[in-house]
Amino acid sequence: MNENEIISEILRLADERDALILAHNYQRDEIQELAHITGDSLALSMEAARTDKPVIVFCGVHFMAESAAILAPEKIVLLPRLDAGCPMADMITAEGLREFKKQYPGVPVVTYVNSSAAVKAESDICCTSSNAVNVVASLAEPEVILAPDRNLGRYIADQVDKTCYFWDGYCPTHERFTVEDAKAAQAYHPDALFMAHPECPPEVLALADHICSTSGMYTFAQENPAQQFIVGTEEGILYRLRKENPDKEFILPTTRLVCPNMKLTSLEDVLKALQTMGPRVTVAEEVRIPAKVTLDRMLAVPRD
Ligand code: 13P
Ligand code: SF4
């Protein structure tokens, strides 16, 4: 089958199975083009919960499909590549978090959605890059544990009047983006605005004009009259930025901003998932129920 035939067959099968295809903003261009809905981690989890479709094909990484399975256990959640994990999510375990919590009795744990269901189940509330500050500010306690991303944690801590304790995890993709990369891009494109994802190191964020989630970058680029933007996040985001803003220029400051896990899913994998109805992601009820409480608390926090 050539690419067009594969795409037609995917769409035919998605129709036959009554499946919704979701793709994260970092997926390969052709996967984003094919998906029914693209979005950031929060938006995709909410779509998974809201849809009346019985089957969700999650083109993303494992924790995202798990979030969908937590929120919508009655649905069949397919992850076309079961090996598409998130190294940051793997930097924390439920057992490790339980030990960490012992150092700070009574302090609530705010966990980034980039985490396993078991870690969510050990936490008090989740956050994503688009709502993290609101989530932490919504808590009554003067102290919080922020896990697992130390960079997102420091970004939050700078904006809230609370004592924060950080888990020492990070995203290897955003960690590869250095101050030197950012400064060189700014020197080469002095009129460009620099937008950065909060997973970037703090010294990089200090140089940014705007810090936001992946979806926040689409809004910023569309609403801001600037013509050039330096993009401080995974390169997959460029596809829609360029499509939606054909007259604007988007500059990736380094070729190292590629997440290998996000790039695993191919059209062939999506087709196979729909043909075989697998691999399927499920979460055991004893983990799913407390993990859902953690996600539901996040979803109840008002958005800006
Ligand atoms: P958002 O899409 O929520 O900004 O998350 C970025 C990310 O790293 C997902 O893995
Ligand atoms: Fe995980 Fe970073 Fe890849 Fe997102 S970009 S899936 S946080 S490794």
Short mmCIF file of N, CA, C and O and ligand atoms in Angstrom, two decimals, residues 24-26 40-42 61 63-64 112 114 128-129 174 197 199 213-214 262, ligand 1:
data_model
loop_
_atom_site.label_atom_id
_atom_site.label_comp_id
_atom_site.label_asym_id
_atom_site.label_seq_id
_atom_site.Cartn_x
_atom_site.Cartn_y
_atom_site.Cartn_z
N HIS A 24 -0.97 13.96 19.68
CA HIS A 24 -0.30 15.05 20.41
C HIS A 24 0.42 15.96 19.41
O HIS A 24 0.81 15.53 18.32
N ASN A 25 0.60 17.20 19.85
CA ASN A 25 1.24 18.23 19.01
C ASN A 25 2.68 17.90 18.61
O ASN A 25 3.25 18.60 17.78
N TYR A 26 3.30 16.87 19.20
CA TYR A 26 4.68 16.50 18.84
C TYR A 26 4.72 15.31 17.86
O TYR A 26 5.81 14.85 17.52
N ASP A 40 -2.73 19.47 23.14
CA ASP A 40 -1.75 19.25 24.21
C ASP A 40 -2.27 18.14 25.13
O ASP A 40 -3.38 17.61 24.94
N SER A 41 -1.48 17.81 26.13
CA SER A 41 -1.83 16.66 26.98
C SER A 41 -3.19 16.84 27.65
O SER A 41 -4.00 15.91 27.68
N LEU A 42 -3.46 18.04 28.15
CA LEU A 42 -4.72 18.28 28.85
C LEU A 42 -5.90 18.18 27.88
O LEU A 42 -6.88 17.49 28.15
N VAL A 61 2.27 9.25 23.73
CA VAL A 61 3.09 8.34 24.53
C VAL A 61 2.23 7.68 25.62
O VAL A 61 1.08 8.07 25.84
N PHE A 63 1.83 7.50 28.89
CA PHE A 63 1.08 8.12 29.99
C PHE A 63 -0.19 8.81 29.49
O PHE A 63 -1.17 8.94 30.22
N MET A 64 -0.18 9.25 28.24
CA MET A 64 -1.36 9.94 27.69
C MET A 64 -2.50 8.95 27.49
O MET A 64 -3.66 9.23 27.82
N TYR A 112 2.68 16.26 37.62
CA TYR A 112 2.53 16.55 36.20
C TYR A 112 1.88 15.33 35.52
O TYR A 112 2.19 14.19 35.90
N ASN A 114 2.60 13.97 32.98
CA ASN A 114 3.67 13.11 32.44
C ASN A 114 4.16 12.19 33.55
O ASN A 114 5.26 12.34 34.09
N THR A 128 -0.98 20.08 34.22
CA THR A 128 -0.29 20.00 32.93
C THR A 128 0.44 21.32 32.75
O THR A 128 0.28 22.24 33.57
N SER A 129 1.16 21.43 31.66
CA SER A 129 1.91 22.68 31.44
C SER A 129 0.97 23.86 31.24
O SER A 129 1.36 24.99 31.42
N HIS A 174 13.82 18.45 26.20
CA HIS A 174 13.93 19.89 26.50
C HIS A 174 15.24 20.21 27.22
O HIS A 174 15.76 21.32 27.11
N HIS A 197 8.64 26.22 26.23
CA HIS A 197 7.83 25.31 27.04
C HIS A 197 8.44 25.25 28.45
O HIS A 197 9.68 25.23 28.58
N GLU A 199 9.08 22.93 30.31
CA GLU A 199 10.01 21.81 30.54
C GLU A 199 11.45 22.20 30.22
O GLU A 199 12.38 21.43 30.49
N SER A 213 2.28 26.16 27.32
CA SER A 213 2.15 24.77 26.85
C SER A 213 2.24 24.76 25.33
O SER A 213 2.26 25.81 24.69
N THR A 214 2.23 23.57 24.77
CA THR A 214 2.30 23.48 23.30
C THR A 214 1.09 24.19 22.67
O THR A 214 1.26 24.97 21.74
N MET A 262 8.04 10.34 20.77
CA MET A 262 6.91 10.95 20.08
C MET A 262 6.93 10.66 18.58
O MET A 262 5.93 10.78 17.91
P1 13P B 1 1.92 19.69 26.65
O1 13P B 1 1.42 19.27 25.32
O2 13P B 1 0.87 19.50 27.68
O3 13P B 1 2.46 21.08 26.64
O4 13P B 1 3.09 18.67 27.07
C1 13P B 1 4.31 18.61 26.48
C2 13P B 1 4.92 17.27 26.58
O5 13P B 1 6.07 17.12 26.81
C3 13P B 1 4.14 16.10 26.37
O6 13P B 1 4.93 15.02 26.45
#
